[in-house]
Amino acid sequence: MSELIQEFNDYRSKMNEKLLADNNKIVKRIFNLDTNAYAPGALDVKTKELLGLVASTVLRCDDCVKYHLETSYKEGVSKEEMMEAMGIATLVGGTIVIPHLRRAYEFWEALEEQGNK
């Protein structure tokens, strides 16, 4: 696995375990709500992940962008679909999201290199 991807996933897993082990009811409910929001429904998972990617980019959350990129990639999103979504995110978010676009593109390339579909 790419070092960029591995480092992100390892840190995310470690810290999520610690946060959930703290047994804070509000935090656990937010995590549960997030999980359930991305389950299949009227919209499929692929569409929901692209929506999450756009929102995360506009909000400038690099960790969120990486998470949604990886999940989108695993859901079969093509590079063209990802870039179209990121184009919308850049339009909505303005030029301030361009650094996040750069890092997203780098992370997507790492996903492609590892071939983790």
Tab-separated table of N, CA, C and O in Angstrom:
chain	number	residue	atom	x	y	z
A	1	MET	N	0.848	-1.178	0.000
A	1	MET	CA	0.000	0.000	0.000
A	1	MET	C	0.893	1.241	0.000
A	1	MET	O	1.906	1.283	0.672
A	2	SER	N	0.492	2.216	-0.744
A	2	SER	CA	1.231	3.467	-0.800
A	2	SER	C	1.433	4.011	0.612
A	2	SER	O	0.532	3.939	1.456
A	3	GLU	N	2.598	4.574	0.872
A	3	GLU	CA	2.896	5.129	2.192
A	3	GLU	C	1.901	6.233	2.551
A	3	GLU	O	1.463	6.335	3.697
A	4	LEU	N	1.527	7.040	1.574
A	4	LEU	CA	0.570	8.119	1.791
A	4	LEU	C	-0.772	7.567	2.271
A	4	LEU	O	-1.351	8.061	3.244
A	5	ILE	N	-1.233	6.519	1.631
A	5	ILE	CA	-2.512	5.900	1.979
A	5	ILE	C	-2.400	5.157	3.306
A	5	ILE	O	-3.262	5.273	4.172
A	6	GLN	N	-1.341	4.400	3.474
A	6	GLN	CA	-1.134	3.616	4.699
A	6	GLN	C	-1.063	4.514	5.926
A	6	GLN	O	-1.699	4.238	6.947
A	7	GLU	N	-0.310	5.592	5.827
A	7	GLU	CA	-0.162	6.510	6.954
A	7	GLU	C	-1.520	7.111	7.337
A	7	GLU	O	-1.864	7.177	8.521
A	8	PHE	N	-2.285	7.519	6.343
A	8	PHE	CA	-3.605	8.090	6.609
A	8	PHE	C	-4.514	7.067	7.283
A	8	PHE	O	-5.132	7.349	8.303
A	9	ASN	N	-4.587	5.864	6.720
A	9	ASN	CA	-5.479	4.832	7.259
A	9	ASN	C	-5.059	4.367	8.650
A	9	ASN	O	-5.913	4.134	9.514
A	10	ASP	N	-3.767	4.215	8.874
A	10	ASP	CA	-3.283	3.792	10.189
A	10	ASP	C	-3.637	4.818	11.262
A	10	ASP	O	-4.138	4.460	12.341
A	11	TYR	N	-3.380	6.085	10.985
A	11	TYR	CA	-3.671	7.132	11.965
A	11	TYR	C	-5.178	7.218	12.219
A	11	TYR	O	-5.620	7.292	13.370
A	12	ARG	N	-5.965	7.192	11.153
A	12	ARG	CA	-7.417	7.294	11.275
A	12	ARG	C	-7.957	6.139	12.128
A	12	ARG	O	-8.757	6.346	13.031
A	13	SER	N	-7.522	4.927	11.847
A	13	SER	CA	-7.980	3.758	12.607
A	13	SER	C	-7.593	3.851	14.077
A	13	SER	O	-8.419	3.610	14.967
A	14	LYS	N	-6.333	4.201	14.321
A	14	LYS	CA	-5.839	4.290	15.700
A	14	LYS	C	-6.641	5.317	16.496
A	14	LYS	O	-7.097	5.048	17.620
A	15	MET	N	-6.851	6.480	15.929
A	15	MET	CA	-7.535	7.543	16.653
A	15	MET	C	-9.039	7.273	16.775
A	15	MET	O	-9.642	7.593	17.809
A	16	ASN	N	-9.640	6.662	15.766
A	16	ASN	CA	-11.055	6.300	15.880
A	16	ASN	C	-11.265	5.300	17.011
A	16	ASN	O	-12.222	5.417	17.770
A	17	GLU	N	-10.367	4.321	17.117
A	17	GLU	CA	-10.462	3.344	18.206
A	17	GLU	C	-10.390	4.037	19.563
A	17	GLU	O	-11.164	3.726	20.472
A	18	LYS	N	-9.459	4.965	19.700
A	18	LYS	CA	-9.313	5.686	20.974
A	18	LYS	C	-10.553	6.517	21.277
A	18	LYS	O	-11.031	6.530	22.414
A	19	LEU	N	-11.039	7.222	20.266
A	19	LEU	CA	-12.222	8.064	20.469
A	19	LEU	C	-13.434	7.232	20.872
A	19	LEU	O	-14.159	7.587	21.800
A	20	LEU	N	-13.649	6.134	20.189
A	20	LEU	CA	-14.817	5.298	20.486
A	20	LEU	C	-14.661	4.569	21.815
A	20	LEU	O	-15.643	4.342	22.507
A	21	ALA	N	-13.437	4.231	22.190
A	21	ALA	CA	-13.190	3.559	23.471
A	21	ALA	C	-13.458	4.491	24.646
A	21	ALA	O	-13.734	4.030	25.756
A	22	ASP	N	-13.415	5.775	24.414
A	22	ASP	CA	-13.682	6.753	25.469
A	22	ASP	C	-15.151	6.725	25.894
A	22	ASP	O	-15.509	7.260	26.932
A	23	ASN	N	-15.974	6.079	25.064
A	23	ASN	CA	-17.378	5.819	25.387
A	23	ASN	C	-18.209	7.093	25.587
A	23	ASN	O	-19.088	7.144	26.438
A	24	ASN	N	-17.936	8.110	24.767
A	24	ASN	CA	-18.729	9.329	24.798
A	24	ASN	C	-19.953	9.128	23.908
A	24	ASN	O	-19.829	8.864	22.714
A	25	LYS	N	-21.132	9.225	24.504
A	25	LYS	CA	-22.384	8.934	23.801
A	25	LYS	C	-22.566	9.824	22.562
A	25	LYS	O	-22.979	9.353	21.503
A	26	ILE	N	-22.253	11.093	22.679
A	26	ILE	CA	-22.437	12.020	21.554
A	26	ILE	C	-21.505	11.656	20.406
A	26	ILE	O	-21.927	11.584	19.248
A	27	VAL	N	-20.250	11.418	20.713
A	27	VAL	CA	-19.279	11.052	19.674
A	27	VAL	C	-19.703	9.753	18.989
A	27	VAL	O	-19.687	9.655	17.759
A	28	LYS	N	-20.101	8.760	19.788
A	28	LYS	CA	-20.530	7.484	19.200
A	28	LYS	C	-21.743	7.670	18.298
A	28	LYS	O	-21.832	7.058	17.232
A	29	ARG	N	-22.670	8.511	18.695
A	29	ARG	CA	-23.863	8.747	17.875
A	29	ARG	C	-23.514	9.470	16.579
A	29	ARG	O	-24.094	9.183	15.527
A	30	ILE	N	-22.591	10.402	16.643
A	30	ILE	CA	-22.171	11.101	15.420
A	30	ILE	C	-21.486	10.127	14.465
A	30	ILE	O	-21.754	10.133	13.263
A	31	PHE	N	-20.609	9.270	14.992
A	31	PHE	CA	-19.956	8.272	14.149
A	31	PHE	C	-21.001	7.356	13.513
A	31	PHE	O	-20.913	7.029	12.334
A	32	ASN	N	-22.000	6.943	14.288
A	32	ASN	CA	-23.045	6.062	13.786
A	32	ASN	C	-23.882	6.757	12.720
A	32	ASN	O	-24.212	6.169	11.687
A	33	LEU	N	-24.204	8.004	12.957
A	33	LEU	CA	-24.975	8.783	11.987
A	33	LEU	C	-24.207	8.906	10.673
A	33	LEU	O	-24.770	8.730	9.584
A	34	ASP	N	-22.919	9.168	10.775
A	34	ASP	CA	-22.074	9.278	9.576
A	34	ASP	C	-22.075	7.967	8.799
A	34	ASP	O	-22.248	7.959	7.574
A	35	THR	N	-21.912	6.859	9.491
A	35	THR	CA	-21.921	5.537	8.838
A	35	THR	C	-23.243	5.289	8.135
A	35	THR	O	-23.281	4.875	6.968
A	36	ASN	N	-24.335	5.557	8.822
A	36	ASN	CA	-25.658	5.303	8.255
A	36	ASN	C	-26.003	6.249	7.107
A	36	ASN	O	-26.726	5.869	6.187
A	37	ALA	N	-25.501	7.462	7.152
A	37	ALA	CA	-25.798	8.431	6.093
A	37	ALA	C	-25.249	7.977	4.745
A	37	ALA	O	-25.825	8.280	3.697
A	38	TYR	N	-24.164	7.219	4.755
A	38	TYR	CA	-23.529	6.785	3.503
A	38	TYR	C	-23.957	5.384	3.080
A	38	TYR	O	-23.430	4.846	2.108
A	39	ALA	N	-24.935	4.807	3.757
A	39	ALA	CA	-25.479	3.500	3.357
A	39	ALA	C	-26.369	3.693	2.124
A	39	ALA	O	-26.899	4.780	1.888
A	40	PRO	N	-26.559	2.614	1.350
A	40	PRO	CA	-27.445	2.734	0.181
A	40	PRO	C	-28.849	3.154	0.596
A	40	PRO	O	-29.351	2.744	1.638
A	41	GLY	N	-29.447	3.987	-0.212
A	41	GLY	CA	-30.815	4.451	0.032
A	41	GLY	C	-31.387	4.900	-1.300
A	41	GLY	O	-31.150	4.252	-2.321
A	42	ALA	N	-32.095	6.007	-1.310
A	42	ALA	CA	-32.595	6.558	-2.567
A	42	ALA	C	-31.422	6.887	-3.489
A	42	ALA	O	-31.529	6.765	-4.712
A	43	LEU	N	-30.297	7.281	-2.887
A	43	LEU	CA	-29.054	7.481	-3.644
A	43	LEU	C	-28.134	6.300	-3.386
A	43	LEU	O	-28.067	5.787	-2.266
A	44	ASP	N	-27.413	5.895	-4.402
A	44	ASP	CA	-26.458	4.797	-4.214
A	44	ASP	C	-25.208	5.305	-3.492
A	44	ASP	O	-24.981	6.505	-3.357
A	45	VAL	N	-24.404	4.383	-2.992
A	45	VAL	CA	-23.214	4.715	-2.208
A	45	VAL	C	-22.237	5.554	-3.031
A	45	VAL	O	-21.668	6.531	-2.521
A	46	LYS	N	-22.064	5.217	-4.287
A	46	LYS	CA	-21.140	5.950	-5.158
A	46	LYS	C	-21.527	7.427	-5.226
A	46	LYS	O	-20.678	8.306	-5.065
A	47	THR	N	-22.794	7.701	-5.421
A	47	THR	CA	-23.272	9.080	-5.493
A	47	THR	C	-23.075	9.790	-4.161
A	47	THR	O	-22.616	10.939	-4.116
A	48	LYS	N	-23.400	9.114	-3.063
A	48	LYS	CA	-23.240	9.714	-1.744
A	48	LYS	C	-21.780	10.034	-1.453
A	48	LYS	O	-21.464	11.068	-0.857
A	49	GLU	N	-20.881	9.154	-1.872
A	49	GLU	CA	-19.451	9.408	-1.650
A	49	GLU	C	-18.978	10.616	-2.451
A	49	GLU	O	-18.176	11.416	-1.960
A	50	LEU	N	-19.471	10.762	-3.670
A	50	LEU	CA	-19.103	11.938	-4.459
A	50	LEU	C	-19.660	13.214	-3.828
A	50	LEU	O	-18.990	14.251	-3.824
A	51	LEU	N	-20.863	13.142	-3.277
A	51	LEU	CA	-21.414	14.285	-2.557
A	51	LEU	C	-20.551	14.611	-1.337
A	51	LEU	O	-20.259	15.781	-1.053
A	52	GLY	N	-20.149	13.581	-0.610
A	52	GLY	CA	-19.269	13.776	0.541
A	52	GLY	C	-17.938	14.376	0.135
A	52	GLY	O	-17.384	15.237	0.832
A	53	LEU	N	-17.420	13.941	-1.005
A	53	LEU	CA	-16.155	14.465	-1.515
A	53	LEU	C	-16.270	15.951	-1.825
A	53	LEU	O	-15.405	16.746	-1.444
A	54	VAL	N	-17.334	16.337	-2.503
A	54	VAL	CA	-17.532	17.745	-2.841
A	54	VAL	C	-17.686	18.583	-1.572
A	54	VAL	O	-17.030	19.617	-1.413
A	55	ALA	N	-18.539	18.138	-0.664
A	55	ALA	CA	-18.751	18.895	0.576
A	55	ALA	C	-17.453	19.010	1.369
A	55	ALA	O	-17.123	20.084	1.891
A	56	SER	N	-16.704	17.936	1.453
A	56	SER	CA	-15.448	17.937	2.210
A	56	SER	C	-14.425	18.875	1.582
A	56	SER	O	-13.665	19.540	2.297
A	57	THR	N	-14.406	18.927	0.267
A	57	THR	CA	-13.473	19.821	-0.425
A	57	THR	C	-13.856	21.273	-0.164
A	57	THR	O	-12.998	22.101	0.169
A	58	VAL	N	-15.141	21.582	-0.301
A	58	VAL	CA	-15.606	22.948	-0.066
A	58	VAL	C	-15.326	23.369	1.380
A	58	VAL	O	-14.945	24.509	1.644
A	59	LEU	N	-15.471	22.428	2.312
A	59	LEU	CA	-15.198	22.719	3.723
A	59	LEU	C	-13.711	22.660	4.063
A	59	LEU	O	-13.311	22.939	5.192
A	60	ARG	N	-12.899	22.249	3.092
A	60	ARG	CA	-11.435	22.212	3.200
A	60	ARG	C	-10.935	21.275	4.303
A	60	ARG	O	-10.057	21.606	5.085
A	61	CYS	N	-11.521	20.079	4.328
A	61	CYS	CA	-11.111	19.053	5.288
A	61	CYS	C	-10.313	17.977	4.546
A	61	CYS	O	-10.886	17.083	3.923
A	62	ASP	N	-8.989	18.062	4.592
A	62	ASP	CA	-8.153	17.115	3.855
A	62	ASP	C	-8.376	15.663	4.281
A	62	ASP	O	-8.390	14.768	3.444
A	63	ASP	N	-8.530	15.413	5.584
A	63	ASP	CA	-8.780	14.044	6.032
A	63	ASP	C	-10.087	13.526	5.444
A	63	ASP	O	-10.171	12.369	5.010
A	64	CYS	N	-11.108	14.365	5.438
A	64	CYS	CA	-12.409	13.970	4.878
A	64	CYS	C	-12.289	13.704	3.380
A	64	CYS	O	-12.849	12.735	2.867
A	65	VAL	N	-11.557	14.560	2.686
A	65	VAL	CA	-11.355	14.388	1.243
A	65	VAL	C	-10.676	13.047	0.980
A	65	VAL	O	-11.109	12.279	0.119
A	66	LYS	N	-9.631	12.741	1.734
A	66	LYS	CA	-8.924	11.463	1.540
A	66	LYS	C	-9.846	10.287	1.792
A	66	LYS	O	-9.844	9.310	1.038
A	67	TYR	N	-10.623	10.368	2.857
A	67	TYR	CA	-11.555	9.279	3.169
A	67	TYR	C	-12.531	9.065	2.010
A	67	TYR	O	-12.746	7.937	1.560
A	68	HIS	N	-13.136	10.142	1.528
A	68	HIS	CA	-14.123	10.016	0.449
A	68	HIS	C	-13.477	9.626	-0.877
A	68	HIS	O	-14.096	8.924	-1.674
A	69	LEU	N	-12.247	10.043	-1.110
A	69	LEU	CA	-11.544	9.601	-2.318
A	69	LEU	C	-11.344	8.091	-2.297
A	69	LEU	O	-11.624	7.404	-3.281
A	70	GLU	N	-10.853	7.583	-1.163
A	70	GLU	CA	-10.588	6.143	-1.079
A	70	GLU	C	-11.882	5.331	-1.201
A	70	GLU	O	-11.940	4.336	-1.922
A	71	THR	N	-12.916	5.772	-0.509
A	71	THR	CA	-14.188	5.051	-0.574
A	71	THR	C	-14.786	5.149	-1.976
A	71	THR	O	-15.305	4.164	-2.503
A	72	SER	N	-14.701	6.321	-2.590
A	72	SER	CA	-15.189	6.493	-3.966
A	72	SER	C	-14.440	5.575	-4.923
A	72	SER	O	-15.045	4.927	-5.788
A	73	TYR	N	-13.136	5.513	-4.756
A	73	TYR	CA	-12.312	4.649	-5.612
A	73	TYR	C	-12.757	3.188	-5.469
A	73	TYR	O	-12.941	2.482	-6.453
A	74	LYS	N	-12.970	2.761	-4.228
A	74	LYS	CA	-13.408	1.383	-3.976
A	74	LYS	C	-14.809	1.122	-4.521
A	74	LYS	O	-15.146	-0.010	-4.863
A	75	GLU	N	-15.629	2.172	-4.607
A	75	GLU	CA	-16.990	2.046	-5.146
A	75	GLU	C	-17.014	2.091	-6.673
A	75	GLU	O	-18.076	2.025	-7.279
A	76	GLY	N	-15.842	2.235	-7.287
A	76	GLY	CA	-15.769	2.203	-8.747
A	76	GLY	C	-15.844	3.547	-9.442
A	76	GLY	O	-16.029	3.611	-10.661
A	77	VAL	N	-15.694	4.629	-8.694
A	77	VAL	CA	-15.676	5.951	-9.311
A	77	VAL	C	-14.443	6.052	-10.212
A	77	VAL	O	-13.344	5.658	-9.821
A	78	SER	N	-14.643	6.539	-11.413
A	78	SER	CA	-13.530	6.708	-12.347
A	78	SER	C	-12.814	8.028	-12.062
A	78	SER	O	-13.354	8.917	-11.383
A	79	LYS	N	-11.613	8.144	-12.596
A	79	LYS	CA	-10.862	9.387	-12.435
A	79	LYS	C	-11.637	10.556	-13.043
A	79	LYS	O	-11.660	11.654	-12.497
A	80	GLU	N	-12.295	10.295	-14.162
A	80	GLU	CA	-13.073	11.345	-14.831
A	80	GLU	C	-14.240	11.799	-13.954
A	80	GLU	O	-14.526	12.999	-13.851
A	81	GLU	N	-14.919	10.857	-13.313
A	81	GLU	CA	-16.023	11.201	-12.411
A	81	GLU	C	-15.510	11.980	-11.203
A	81	GLU	O	-16.114	12.981	-10.789
A	82	MET	N	-14.400	11.517	-10.657
A	82	MET	CA	-13.810	12.196	-9.505
A	82	MET	C	-13.426	13.622	-9.882
A	82	MET	O	-13.737	14.572	-9.151
A	83	MET	N	-12.793	13.804	-11.026
A	83	MET	CA	-12.365	15.140	-11.428
A	83	MET	C	-13.550	16.047	-11.747
A	83	MET	O	-13.497	17.252	-11.492
A	84	GLU	N	-14.621	15.481	-12.278
A	84	GLU	CA	-15.807	16.293	-12.524
A	84	GLU	C	-16.406	16.771	-11.199
A	84	GLU	O	-16.788	17.938	-11.057
A	85	ALA	N	-16.457	15.882	-10.219
A	85	ALA	CA	-16.937	16.259	-8.891
A	85	ALA	C	-16.016	17.307	-8.268
A	85	ALA	O	-16.493	18.293	-7.677
A	86	MET	N	-14.717	17.126	-8.411
A	86	MET	CA	-13.769	18.090	-7.853
A	86	MET	C	-13.846	19.427	-8.579
A	86	MET	O	-13.581	20.474	-7.991
A	87	GLY	N	-14.213	19.393	-9.847
A	87	GLY	CA	-14.435	20.635	-10.581
A	87	GLY	C	-15.597	21.416	-9.983
A	87	GLY	O	-15.517	22.638	-9.810
A	88	ILE	N	-16.669	20.703	-9.653
A	88	ILE	CA	-17.818	21.345	-8.999
A	88	ILE	C	-17.390	21.897	-7.640
A	88	ILE	O	-17.737	23.025	-7.269
A	89	ALA	N	-16.625	21.109	-6.897
A	89	ALA	CA	-16.156	21.558	-5.578
A	89	ALA	C	-15.310	22.825	-5.699
A	89	ALA	O	-15.441	23.749	-4.880
A	90	THR	N	-14.475	22.880	-6.712
A	90	THR	CA	-13.618	24.049	-6.905
A	90	THR	C	-14.447	25.261	-7.329
A	90	THR	O	-14.209	26.386	-6.873
A	91	LEU	N	-15.443	25.026	-8.169
A	91	LEU	CA	-16.342	26.108	-8.572
A	91	LEU	C	-17.086	26.670	-7.363
A	91	LEU	O	-17.126	27.882	-7.144
A	92	VAL	N	-17.659	25.782	-6.566
A	92	VAL	CA	-18.447	26.209	-5.400
A	92	VAL	C	-17.544	26.804	-4.321
A	92	VAL	O	-17.868	27.829	-3.717
A	93	GLY	N	-16.418	26.146	-4.067
A	93	GLY	CA	-15.539	26.573	-2.980
A	93	GLY	C	-14.629	27.727	-3.332
A	93	GLY	O	-14.109	28.401	-2.448
A	94	GLY	N	-14.395	27.946	-4.620
A	94	GLY	CA	-13.512	29.023	-5.050
A	94	GLY	C	-12.054	28.597	-5.067
A	94	GLY	O	-11.698	27.466	-4.737
A	95	THR	N	-11.217	29.519	-5.447
A	95	THR	CA	-9.799	29.205	-5.636
A	95	THR	C	-9.105	28.790	-4.345
A	95	THR	O	-8.059	28.152	-4.393
A	96	ILE	N	-9.698	29.086	-3.193
A	96	ILE	CA	-9.081	28.692	-1.926
A	96	ILE	C	-9.012	27.171	-1.781
A	96	ILE	O	-8.212	26.646	-1.006
A	97	VAL	N	-9.819	26.418	-2.535
A	97	VAL	CA	-9.779	24.954	-2.430
A	97	VAL	C	-8.738	24.329	-3.365
A	97	VAL	O	-8.528	23.117	-3.322
A	98	ILE	N	-8.081	25.128	-4.186
A	98	ILE	CA	-7.099	24.569	-5.127
A	98	ILE	C	-5.992	23.776	-4.422
A	98	ILE	O	-5.632	22.693	-4.892
A	99	PRO	N	-5.440	24.227	-3.281
A	99	PRO	CA	-4.446	23.380	-2.598
A	99	PRO	C	-5.024	22.016	-2.202
A	99	PRO	O	-4.327	20.999	-2.257
A	100	HIS	N	-6.297	21.977	-1.839
A	100	HIS	CA	-6.944	20.719	-1.476
A	100	HIS	C	-7.163	19.857	-2.721
A	100	HIS	O	-7.047	18.629	-2.658
A	101	LEU	N	-7.432	20.499	-3.833
A	101	LEU	CA	-7.545	19.801	-5.116
A	101	LEU	C	-6.217	19.137	-5.471
A	101	LEU	O	-6.184	17.984	-5.895
A	102	ARG	N	-5.130	19.840	-5.268
A	102	ARG	CA	-3.799	19.273	-5.546
A	102	ARG	C	-3.543	18.025	-4.695
A	102	ARG	O	-3.084	16.996	-5.189
A	103	ARG	N	-3.807	18.143	-3.392
A	103	ARG	CA	-3.571	17.006	-2.503
A	103	ARG	C	-4.522	15.847	-2.824
A	103	ARG	O	-4.141	14.682	-2.735
A	104	ALA	N	-5.747	16.170	-3.227
A	104	ALA	CA	-6.701	15.127	-3.612
A	104	ALA	C	-6.206	14.389	-4.847
A	104	ALA	O	-6.278	13.158	-4.916
A	105	TYR	N	-5.698	15.115	-5.803
A	105	TYR	CA	-5.199	14.501	-7.032
A	105	TYR	C	-4.011	13.581	-6.717
A	105	TYR	O	-3.924	12.461	-7.233
A	106	GLU	N	-3.136	14.041	-5.845
A	106	GLU	CA	-1.983	13.225	-5.434
A	106	GLU	C	-2.453	11.944	-4.750
A	106	GLU	O	-1.927	10.853	-5.011
A	107	PHE	N	-3.444	12.050	-3.873
A	107	PHE	CA	-3.962	10.882	-3.161
A	107	PHE	C	-4.631	9.925	-4.142
A	107	PHE	O	-4.476	8.701	-4.033
A	108	TRP	N	-5.378	10.455	-5.118
A	108	TRP	CA	-6.023	9.608	-6.136
A	108	TRP	C	-4.966	8.844	-6.935
A	108	TRP	O	-5.131	7.659	-7.215
A	109	GLU	N	-3.891	9.532	-7.302
A	109	GLU	CA	-2.808	8.849	-8.024
A	109	GLU	C	-2.238	7.703	-7.203
A	109	GLU	O	-1.944	6.630	-7.740
A	110	ALA	N	-2.097	7.912	-5.893
A	110	ALA	CA	-1.607	6.843	-5.012
A	110	ALA	C	-2.590	5.671	-5.005
A	110	ALA	O	-2.181	4.502	-5.023
A	111	LEU	N	-3.888	5.969	-4.994
A	111	LEU	CA	-4.893	4.906	-5.047
A	111	LEU	C	-4.793	4.129	-6.359
A	111	LEU	O	-4.858	2.896	-6.362
A	112	GLU	N	-4.616	4.837	-7.449
A	112	GLU	CA	-4.474	4.175	-8.755
A	112	GLU	C	-3.222	3.308	-8.811
A	112	GLU	O	-3.251	2.195	-9.331
A	113	GLU	N	-2.131	3.827	-8.260
A	113	GLU	CA	-0.859	3.076	-8.256
A	113	GLU	C	-0.992	1.784	-7.463
A	113	GLU	O	-0.433	0.761	-7.844
A	114	GLN	N	-1.712	1.836	-6.364
A	114	GLN	CA	-1.850	0.631	-5.546
A	114	GLN	C	-2.906	-0.293	-6.110
A	114	GLN	O	-2.921	-1.484	-5.775
A	115	GLY	N	-3.816	0.238	-6.949
A	115	GLY	CA	-4.841	-0.603	-7.572
A	115	GLY	C	-5.773	-1.232	-6.576
A	115	GLY	O	-6.163	-2.390	-6.693
A	116	ASN	N	-6.207	-0.471	-5.584
A	116	ASN	CA	-7.015	-0.998	-4.479
A	116	ASN	C	-8.515	-0.881	-4.763
A	116	ASN	O	-9.226	-0.200	-4.051
A	117	LYS	N	-8.989	-1.520	-5.801
A	117	LYS	CA	-10.434	-1.503	-6.089
A	117	LYS	C	-11.072	-2.734	-5.540
A	117	LYS	O	-10.520	-3.758	-5.412
